[in-house]
Short mmCIF file of N, CA and C in Angstrom, two decimals:
data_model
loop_
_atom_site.label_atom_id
_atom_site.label_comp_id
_atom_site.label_asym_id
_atom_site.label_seq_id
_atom_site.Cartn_x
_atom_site.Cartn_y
_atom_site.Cartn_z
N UNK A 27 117.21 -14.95 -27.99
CA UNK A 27 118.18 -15.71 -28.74
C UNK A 27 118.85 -16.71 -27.81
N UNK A 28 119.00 -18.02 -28.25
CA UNK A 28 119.40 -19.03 -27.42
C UNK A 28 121.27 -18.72 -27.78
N UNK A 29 121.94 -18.82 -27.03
CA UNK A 29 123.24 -19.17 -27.57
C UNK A 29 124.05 -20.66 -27.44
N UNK A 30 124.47 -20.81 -28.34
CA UNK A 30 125.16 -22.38 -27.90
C UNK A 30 126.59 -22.85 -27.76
N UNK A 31 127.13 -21.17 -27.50
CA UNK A 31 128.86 -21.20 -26.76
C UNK A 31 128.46 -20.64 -25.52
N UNK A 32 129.54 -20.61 -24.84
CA UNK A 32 129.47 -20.36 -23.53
C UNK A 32 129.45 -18.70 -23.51
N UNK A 33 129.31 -17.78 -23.04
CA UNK A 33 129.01 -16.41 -23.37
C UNK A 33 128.88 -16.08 -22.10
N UNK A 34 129.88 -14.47 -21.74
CA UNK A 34 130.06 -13.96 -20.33
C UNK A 34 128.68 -12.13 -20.41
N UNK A 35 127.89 -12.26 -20.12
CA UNK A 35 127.15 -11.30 -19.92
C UNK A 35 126.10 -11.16 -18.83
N UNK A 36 125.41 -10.03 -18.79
CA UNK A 36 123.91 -10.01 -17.60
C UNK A 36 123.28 -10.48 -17.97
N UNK A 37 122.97 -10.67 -19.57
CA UNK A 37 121.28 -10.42 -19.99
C UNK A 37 121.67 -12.13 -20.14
N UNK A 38 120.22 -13.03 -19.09
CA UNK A 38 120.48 -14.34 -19.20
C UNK A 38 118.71 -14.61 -18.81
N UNK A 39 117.97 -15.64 -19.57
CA UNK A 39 116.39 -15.92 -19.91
C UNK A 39 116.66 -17.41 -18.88
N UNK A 40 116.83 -17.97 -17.79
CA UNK A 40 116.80 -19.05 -17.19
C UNK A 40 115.27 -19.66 -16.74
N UNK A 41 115.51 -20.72 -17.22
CA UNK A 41 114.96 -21.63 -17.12
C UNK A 41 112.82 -21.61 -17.38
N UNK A 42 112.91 -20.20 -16.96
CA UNK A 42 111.10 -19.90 -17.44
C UNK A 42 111.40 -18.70 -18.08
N UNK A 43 110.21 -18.17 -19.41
CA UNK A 43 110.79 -16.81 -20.15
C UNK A 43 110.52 -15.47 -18.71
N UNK A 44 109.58 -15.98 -18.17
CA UNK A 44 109.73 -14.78 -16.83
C UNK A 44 111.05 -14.71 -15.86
N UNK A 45 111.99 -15.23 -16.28
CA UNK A 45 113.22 -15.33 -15.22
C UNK A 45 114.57 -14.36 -16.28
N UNK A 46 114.15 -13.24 -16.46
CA UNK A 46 115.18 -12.65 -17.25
C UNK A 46 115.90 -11.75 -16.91
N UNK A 47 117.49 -11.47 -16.75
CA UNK A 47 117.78 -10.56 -15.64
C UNK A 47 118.03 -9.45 -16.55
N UNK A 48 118.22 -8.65 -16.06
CA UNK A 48 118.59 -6.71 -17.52
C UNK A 48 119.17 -5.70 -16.72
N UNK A 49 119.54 -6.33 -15.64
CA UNK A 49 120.44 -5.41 -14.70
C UNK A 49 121.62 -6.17 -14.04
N UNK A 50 122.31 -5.70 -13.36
CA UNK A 50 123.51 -5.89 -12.73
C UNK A 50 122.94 -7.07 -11.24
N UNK A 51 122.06 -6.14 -10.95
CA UNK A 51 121.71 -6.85 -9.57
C UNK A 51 120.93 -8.01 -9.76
N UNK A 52 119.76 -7.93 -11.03
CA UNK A 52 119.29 -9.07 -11.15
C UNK A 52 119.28 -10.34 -11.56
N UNK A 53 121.21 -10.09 -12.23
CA UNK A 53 121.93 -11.22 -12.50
C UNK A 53 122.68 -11.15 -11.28
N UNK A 54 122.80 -10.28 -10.46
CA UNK A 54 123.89 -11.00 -9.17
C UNK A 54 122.62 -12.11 -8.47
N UNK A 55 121.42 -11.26 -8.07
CA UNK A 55 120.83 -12.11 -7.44
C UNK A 55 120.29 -13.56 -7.94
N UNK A 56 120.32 -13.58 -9.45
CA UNK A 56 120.26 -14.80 -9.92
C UNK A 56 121.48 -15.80 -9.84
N UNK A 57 122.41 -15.41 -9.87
CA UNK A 57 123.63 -16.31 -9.25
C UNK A 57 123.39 -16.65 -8.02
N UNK A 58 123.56 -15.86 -7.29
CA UNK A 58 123.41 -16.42 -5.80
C UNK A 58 122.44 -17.01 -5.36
N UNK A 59 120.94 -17.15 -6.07
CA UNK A 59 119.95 -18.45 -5.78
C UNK A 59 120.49 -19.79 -6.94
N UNK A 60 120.99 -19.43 -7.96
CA UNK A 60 121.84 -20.98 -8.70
C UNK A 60 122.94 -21.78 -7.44
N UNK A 61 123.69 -20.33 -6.96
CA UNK A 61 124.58 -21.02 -5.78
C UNK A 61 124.08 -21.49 -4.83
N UNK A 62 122.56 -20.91 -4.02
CA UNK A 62 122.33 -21.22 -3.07
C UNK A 62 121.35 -23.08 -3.73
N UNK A 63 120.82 -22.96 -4.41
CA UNK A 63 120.06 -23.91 -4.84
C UNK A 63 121.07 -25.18 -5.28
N UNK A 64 122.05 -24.87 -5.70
CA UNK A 64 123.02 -26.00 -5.95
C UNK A 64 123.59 -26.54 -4.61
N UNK A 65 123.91 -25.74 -4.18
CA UNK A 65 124.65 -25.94 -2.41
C UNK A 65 123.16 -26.69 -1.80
N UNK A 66 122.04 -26.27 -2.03
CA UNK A 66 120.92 -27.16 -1.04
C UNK A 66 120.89 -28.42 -1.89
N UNK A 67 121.09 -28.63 -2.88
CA UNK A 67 120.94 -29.93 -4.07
C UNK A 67 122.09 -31.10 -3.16
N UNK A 68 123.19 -30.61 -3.04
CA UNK A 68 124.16 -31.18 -1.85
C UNK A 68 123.79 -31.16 -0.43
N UNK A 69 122.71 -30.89 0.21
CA UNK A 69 122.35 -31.43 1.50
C UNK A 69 121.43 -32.04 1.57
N UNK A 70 119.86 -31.99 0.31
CA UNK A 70 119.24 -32.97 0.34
C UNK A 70 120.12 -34.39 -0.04
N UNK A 71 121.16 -34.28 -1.00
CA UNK A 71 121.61 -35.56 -1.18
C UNK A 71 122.28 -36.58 -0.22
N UNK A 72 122.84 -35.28 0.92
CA UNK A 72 122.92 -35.83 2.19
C UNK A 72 122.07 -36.71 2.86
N UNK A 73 120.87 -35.73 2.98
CA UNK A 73 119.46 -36.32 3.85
C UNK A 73 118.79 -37.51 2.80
N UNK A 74 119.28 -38.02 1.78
CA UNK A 74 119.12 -38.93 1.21
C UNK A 74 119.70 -39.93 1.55
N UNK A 75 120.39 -40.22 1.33
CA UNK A 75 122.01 -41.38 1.95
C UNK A 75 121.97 -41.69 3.15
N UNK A 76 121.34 -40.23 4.13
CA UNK A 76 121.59 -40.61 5.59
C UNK A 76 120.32 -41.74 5.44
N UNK A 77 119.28 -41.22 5.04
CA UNK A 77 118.17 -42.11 4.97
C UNK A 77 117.80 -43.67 4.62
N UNK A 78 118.85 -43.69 3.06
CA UNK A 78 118.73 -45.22 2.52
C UNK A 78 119.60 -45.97 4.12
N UNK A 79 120.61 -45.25 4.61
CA UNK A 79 121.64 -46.10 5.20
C UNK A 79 120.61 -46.59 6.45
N UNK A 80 119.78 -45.50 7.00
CA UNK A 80 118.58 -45.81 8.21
C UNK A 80 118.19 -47.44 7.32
N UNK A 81 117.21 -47.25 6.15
CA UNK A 81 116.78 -48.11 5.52
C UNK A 81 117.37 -49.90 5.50
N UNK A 82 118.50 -49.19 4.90
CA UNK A 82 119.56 -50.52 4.74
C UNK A 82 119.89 -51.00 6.27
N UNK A 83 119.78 -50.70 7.24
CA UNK A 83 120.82 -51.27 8.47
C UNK A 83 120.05 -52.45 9.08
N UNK A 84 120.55 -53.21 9.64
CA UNK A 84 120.21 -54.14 9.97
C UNK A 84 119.00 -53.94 11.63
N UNK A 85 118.08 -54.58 11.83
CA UNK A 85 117.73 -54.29 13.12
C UNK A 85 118.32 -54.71 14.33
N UNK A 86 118.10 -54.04 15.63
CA UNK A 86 118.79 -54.91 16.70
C UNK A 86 118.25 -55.96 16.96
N UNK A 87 119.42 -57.11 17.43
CA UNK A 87 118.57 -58.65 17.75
C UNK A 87 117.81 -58.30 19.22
N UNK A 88 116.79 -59.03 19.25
CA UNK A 88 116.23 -59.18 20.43
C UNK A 88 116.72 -59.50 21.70
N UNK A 89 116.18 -59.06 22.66
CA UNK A 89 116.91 -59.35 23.58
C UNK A 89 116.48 -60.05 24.38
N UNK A 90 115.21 -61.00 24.22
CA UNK A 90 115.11 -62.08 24.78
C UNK A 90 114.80 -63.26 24.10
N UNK A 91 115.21 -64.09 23.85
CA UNK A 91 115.31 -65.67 23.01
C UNK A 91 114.01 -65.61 22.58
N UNK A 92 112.70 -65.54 23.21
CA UNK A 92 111.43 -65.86 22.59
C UNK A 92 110.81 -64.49 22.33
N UNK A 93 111.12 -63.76 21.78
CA UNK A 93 110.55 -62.51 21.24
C UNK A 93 110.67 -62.42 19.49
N UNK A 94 110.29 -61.85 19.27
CA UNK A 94 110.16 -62.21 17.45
C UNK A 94 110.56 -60.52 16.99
N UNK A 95 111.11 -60.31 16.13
CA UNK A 95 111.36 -59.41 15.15
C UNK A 95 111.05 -59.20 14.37
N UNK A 96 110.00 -58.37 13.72
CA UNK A 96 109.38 -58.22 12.14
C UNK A 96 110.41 -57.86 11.17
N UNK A 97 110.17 -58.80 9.93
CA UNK A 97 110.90 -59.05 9.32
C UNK A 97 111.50 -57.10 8.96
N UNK A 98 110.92 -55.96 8.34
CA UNK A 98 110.49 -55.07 8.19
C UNK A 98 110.39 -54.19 8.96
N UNK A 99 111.08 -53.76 10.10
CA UNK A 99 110.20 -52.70 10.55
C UNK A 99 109.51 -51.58 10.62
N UNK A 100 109.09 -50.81 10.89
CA UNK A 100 108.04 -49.69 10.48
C UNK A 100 108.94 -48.57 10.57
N UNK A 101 109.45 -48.54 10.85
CA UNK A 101 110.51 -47.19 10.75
C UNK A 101 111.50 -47.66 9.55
N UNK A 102 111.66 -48.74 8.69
CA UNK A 102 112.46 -48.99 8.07
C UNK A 102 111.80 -48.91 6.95
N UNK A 103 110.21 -49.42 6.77
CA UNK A 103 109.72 -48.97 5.49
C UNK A 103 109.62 -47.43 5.47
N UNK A 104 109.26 -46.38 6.62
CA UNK A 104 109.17 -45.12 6.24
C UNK A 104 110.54 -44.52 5.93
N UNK A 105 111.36 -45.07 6.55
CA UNK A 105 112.73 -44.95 5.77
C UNK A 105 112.90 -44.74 4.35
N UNK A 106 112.57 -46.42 3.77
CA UNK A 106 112.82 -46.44 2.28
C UNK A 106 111.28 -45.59 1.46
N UNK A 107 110.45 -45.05 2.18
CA UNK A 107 109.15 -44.32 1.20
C UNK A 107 110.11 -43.04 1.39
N UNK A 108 110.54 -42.67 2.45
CA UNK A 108 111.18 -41.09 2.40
C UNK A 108 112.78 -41.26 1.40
N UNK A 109 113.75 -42.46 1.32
CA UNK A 109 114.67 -42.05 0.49
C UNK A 109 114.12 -42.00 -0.88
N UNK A 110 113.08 -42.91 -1.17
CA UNK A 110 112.34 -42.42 -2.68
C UNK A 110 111.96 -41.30 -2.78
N UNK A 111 111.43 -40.71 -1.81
CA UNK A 111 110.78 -39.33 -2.43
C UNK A 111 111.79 -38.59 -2.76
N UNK A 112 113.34 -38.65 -1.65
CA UNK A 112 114.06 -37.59 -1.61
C UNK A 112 114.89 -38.18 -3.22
N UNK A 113 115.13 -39.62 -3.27
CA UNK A 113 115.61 -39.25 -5.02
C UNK A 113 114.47 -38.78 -6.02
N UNK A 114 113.57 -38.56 -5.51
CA UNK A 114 112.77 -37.60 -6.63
C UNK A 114 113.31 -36.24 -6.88
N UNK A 115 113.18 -35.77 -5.77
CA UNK A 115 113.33 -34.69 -5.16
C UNK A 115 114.49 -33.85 -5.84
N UNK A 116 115.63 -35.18 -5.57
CA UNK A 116 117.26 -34.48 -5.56
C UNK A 116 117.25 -34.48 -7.13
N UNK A 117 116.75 -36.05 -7.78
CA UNK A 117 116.61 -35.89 -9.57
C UNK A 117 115.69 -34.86 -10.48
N UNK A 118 114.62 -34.01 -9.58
CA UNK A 118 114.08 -32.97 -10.27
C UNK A 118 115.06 -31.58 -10.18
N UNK A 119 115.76 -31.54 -8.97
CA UNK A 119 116.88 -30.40 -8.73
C UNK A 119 118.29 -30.98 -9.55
N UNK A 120 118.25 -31.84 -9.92
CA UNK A 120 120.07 -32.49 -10.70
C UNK A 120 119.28 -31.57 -12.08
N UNK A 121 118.13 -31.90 -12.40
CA UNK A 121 117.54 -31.53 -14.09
C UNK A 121 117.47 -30.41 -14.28
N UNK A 122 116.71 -29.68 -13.33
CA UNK A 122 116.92 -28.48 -13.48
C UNK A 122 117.98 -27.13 -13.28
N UNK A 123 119.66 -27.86 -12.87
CA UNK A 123 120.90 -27.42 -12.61
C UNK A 123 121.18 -27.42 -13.71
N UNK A 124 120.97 -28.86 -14.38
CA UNK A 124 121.50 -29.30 -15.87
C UNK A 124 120.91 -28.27 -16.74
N UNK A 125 120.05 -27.97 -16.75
CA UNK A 125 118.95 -26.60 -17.80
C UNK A 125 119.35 -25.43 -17.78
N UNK A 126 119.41 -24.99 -16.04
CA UNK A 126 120.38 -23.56 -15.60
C UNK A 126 121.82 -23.73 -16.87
N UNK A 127 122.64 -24.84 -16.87
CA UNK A 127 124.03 -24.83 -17.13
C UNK A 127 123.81 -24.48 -18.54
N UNK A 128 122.49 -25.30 -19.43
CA UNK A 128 122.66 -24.93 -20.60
C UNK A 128 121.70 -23.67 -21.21
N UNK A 129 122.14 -22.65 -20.57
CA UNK A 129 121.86 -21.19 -20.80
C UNK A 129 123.18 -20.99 -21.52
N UNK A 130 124.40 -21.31 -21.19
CA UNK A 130 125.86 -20.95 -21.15
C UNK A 130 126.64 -19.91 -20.89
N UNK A 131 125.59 -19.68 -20.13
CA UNK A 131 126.41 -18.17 -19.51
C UNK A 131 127.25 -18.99 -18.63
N UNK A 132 128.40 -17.90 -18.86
CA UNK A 132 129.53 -18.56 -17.77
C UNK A 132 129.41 -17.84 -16.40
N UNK A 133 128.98 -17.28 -15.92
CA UNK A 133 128.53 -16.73 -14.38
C UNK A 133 127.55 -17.73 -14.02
N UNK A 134 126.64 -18.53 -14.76
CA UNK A 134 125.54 -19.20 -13.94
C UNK A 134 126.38 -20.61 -13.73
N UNK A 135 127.23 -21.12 -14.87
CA UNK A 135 128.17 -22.28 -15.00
C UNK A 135 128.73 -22.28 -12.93
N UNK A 136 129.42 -20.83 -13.00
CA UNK A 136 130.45 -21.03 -12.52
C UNK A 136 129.51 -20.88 -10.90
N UNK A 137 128.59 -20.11 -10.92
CA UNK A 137 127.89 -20.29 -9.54
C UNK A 137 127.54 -21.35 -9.21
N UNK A 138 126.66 -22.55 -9.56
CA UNK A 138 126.38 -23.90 -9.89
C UNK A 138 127.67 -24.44 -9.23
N UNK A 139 128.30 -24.46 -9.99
CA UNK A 139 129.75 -25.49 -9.83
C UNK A 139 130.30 -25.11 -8.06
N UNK A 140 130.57 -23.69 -7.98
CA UNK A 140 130.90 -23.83 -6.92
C UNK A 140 130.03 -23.74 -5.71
N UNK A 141 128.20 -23.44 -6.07
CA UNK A 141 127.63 -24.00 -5.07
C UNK A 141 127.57 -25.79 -4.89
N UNK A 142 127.58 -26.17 -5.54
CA UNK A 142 127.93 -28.06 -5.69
C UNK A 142 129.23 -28.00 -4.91
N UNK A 143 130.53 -27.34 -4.64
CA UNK A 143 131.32 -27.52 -4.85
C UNK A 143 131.32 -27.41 -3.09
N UNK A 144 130.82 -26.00 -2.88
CA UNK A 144 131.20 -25.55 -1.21
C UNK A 144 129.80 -26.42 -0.58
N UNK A 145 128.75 -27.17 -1.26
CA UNK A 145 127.69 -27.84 -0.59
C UNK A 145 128.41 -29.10 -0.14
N UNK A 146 128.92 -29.89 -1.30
CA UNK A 146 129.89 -31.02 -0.57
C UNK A 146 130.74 -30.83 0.55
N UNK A 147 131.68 -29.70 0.26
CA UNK A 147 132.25 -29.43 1.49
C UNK A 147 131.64 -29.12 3.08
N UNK A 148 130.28 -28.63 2.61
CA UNK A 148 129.69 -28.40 4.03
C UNK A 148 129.04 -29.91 4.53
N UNK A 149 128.30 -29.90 3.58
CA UNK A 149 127.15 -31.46 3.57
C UNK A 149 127.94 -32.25 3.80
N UNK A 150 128.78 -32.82 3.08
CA UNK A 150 128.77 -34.48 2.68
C UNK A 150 129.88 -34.59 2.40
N UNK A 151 131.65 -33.62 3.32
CA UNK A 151 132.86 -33.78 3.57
C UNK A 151 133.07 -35.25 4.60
N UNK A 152 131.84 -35.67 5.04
CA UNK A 152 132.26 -36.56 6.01
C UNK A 152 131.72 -37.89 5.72
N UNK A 153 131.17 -37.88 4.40
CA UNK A 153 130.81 -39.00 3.76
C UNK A 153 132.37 -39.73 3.21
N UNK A 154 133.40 -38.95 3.53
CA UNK A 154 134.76 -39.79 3.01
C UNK A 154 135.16 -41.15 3.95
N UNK A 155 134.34 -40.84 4.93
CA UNK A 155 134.92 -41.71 6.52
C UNK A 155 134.02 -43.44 5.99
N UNK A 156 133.10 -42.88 5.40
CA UNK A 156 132.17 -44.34 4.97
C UNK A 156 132.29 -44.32 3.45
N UNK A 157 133.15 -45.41 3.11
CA UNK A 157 132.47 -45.80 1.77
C UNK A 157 131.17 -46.39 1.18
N UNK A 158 130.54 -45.29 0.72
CA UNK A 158 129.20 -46.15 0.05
C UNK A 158 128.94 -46.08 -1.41
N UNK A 159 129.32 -47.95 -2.21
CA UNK A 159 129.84 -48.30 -3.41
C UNK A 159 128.03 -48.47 -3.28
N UNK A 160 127.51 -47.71 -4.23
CA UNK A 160 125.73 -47.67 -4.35
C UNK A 160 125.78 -47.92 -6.08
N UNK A 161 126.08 -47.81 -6.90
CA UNK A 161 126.21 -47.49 -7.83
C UNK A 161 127.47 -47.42 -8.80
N UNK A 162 128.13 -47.57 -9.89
CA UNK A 162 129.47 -47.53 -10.32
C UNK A 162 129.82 -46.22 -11.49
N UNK A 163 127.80 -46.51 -12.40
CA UNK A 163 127.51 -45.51 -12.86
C UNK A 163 127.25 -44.05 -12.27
N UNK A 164 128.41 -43.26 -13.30
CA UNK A 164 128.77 -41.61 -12.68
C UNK A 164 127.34 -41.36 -12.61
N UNK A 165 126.29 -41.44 -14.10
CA UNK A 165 125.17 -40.93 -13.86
C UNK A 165 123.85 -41.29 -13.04
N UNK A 166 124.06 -41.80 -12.00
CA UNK A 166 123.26 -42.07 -10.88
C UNK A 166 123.62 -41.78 -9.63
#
């Protein structure tokens, strides 16, 4: 049975019908991989950002007048092929958080939230020092 209020119990069917917990422990341990998996969803997004910013930066000028600079450099395109993959990556883990949430159990809600919650704090507390305006839209 799907429910479509939020509902506090063990018995929770996530995300494949083989993921069903019927005990105590096998809903603790299913929380704590929603927490741990949300908290890693916040450090790839890290290793994303760190990446576009590799991407985006400017190269160093040369340091002798007749030397040439490719427009591109090769560490800058593998840059931008690796921040694509990693927004694949991070947008197949955002979808499937979003799917976890709409189970509505409120134990998987609340693991989620505060693995997102203590991942920022570990990951990406120091992303406050740089503003990066990438986007305006929340959902991107």
């Amino acid at each position: 049975m799907m429910h479509m209020t939020l509902y506090w119990g063990k018995d929770v069917t996530l995300l494949i019908d083989f993921w069903k917990t019927d005990s105590w422990l096998s809903y603790l341990l299913t929380l704590l991989a929603c927490f741990l998996f949300s908290s890693f969803y916040q450090y790839m997004e890290d290793r994303r950002l760190r990446f576009r910013s590799l991407a985006s930066s400017n190269p160093s000028p040369p340091s002798s007048a007749g030397a040439s600079v490719p427009l591109l450099p090769k560490y800058r395109r593998s840059a931008k092929f690796a921040t694509a993959l990693l927004f694949g990556i991070n947008s197949a883990i955002g979808y499937l958080l979003m799917l976890a949430i709409m189970t509505f159990n409120g134990g998987i809600f609340l693991a989620i939230v505060l693995g997102l919650a203590v991942g920022y704090l570990v990951f990406r507390s120091a992303d406050d020092e740089t503003v990066v305006a990438e986007n305006v839209c929340a959902c991107a």
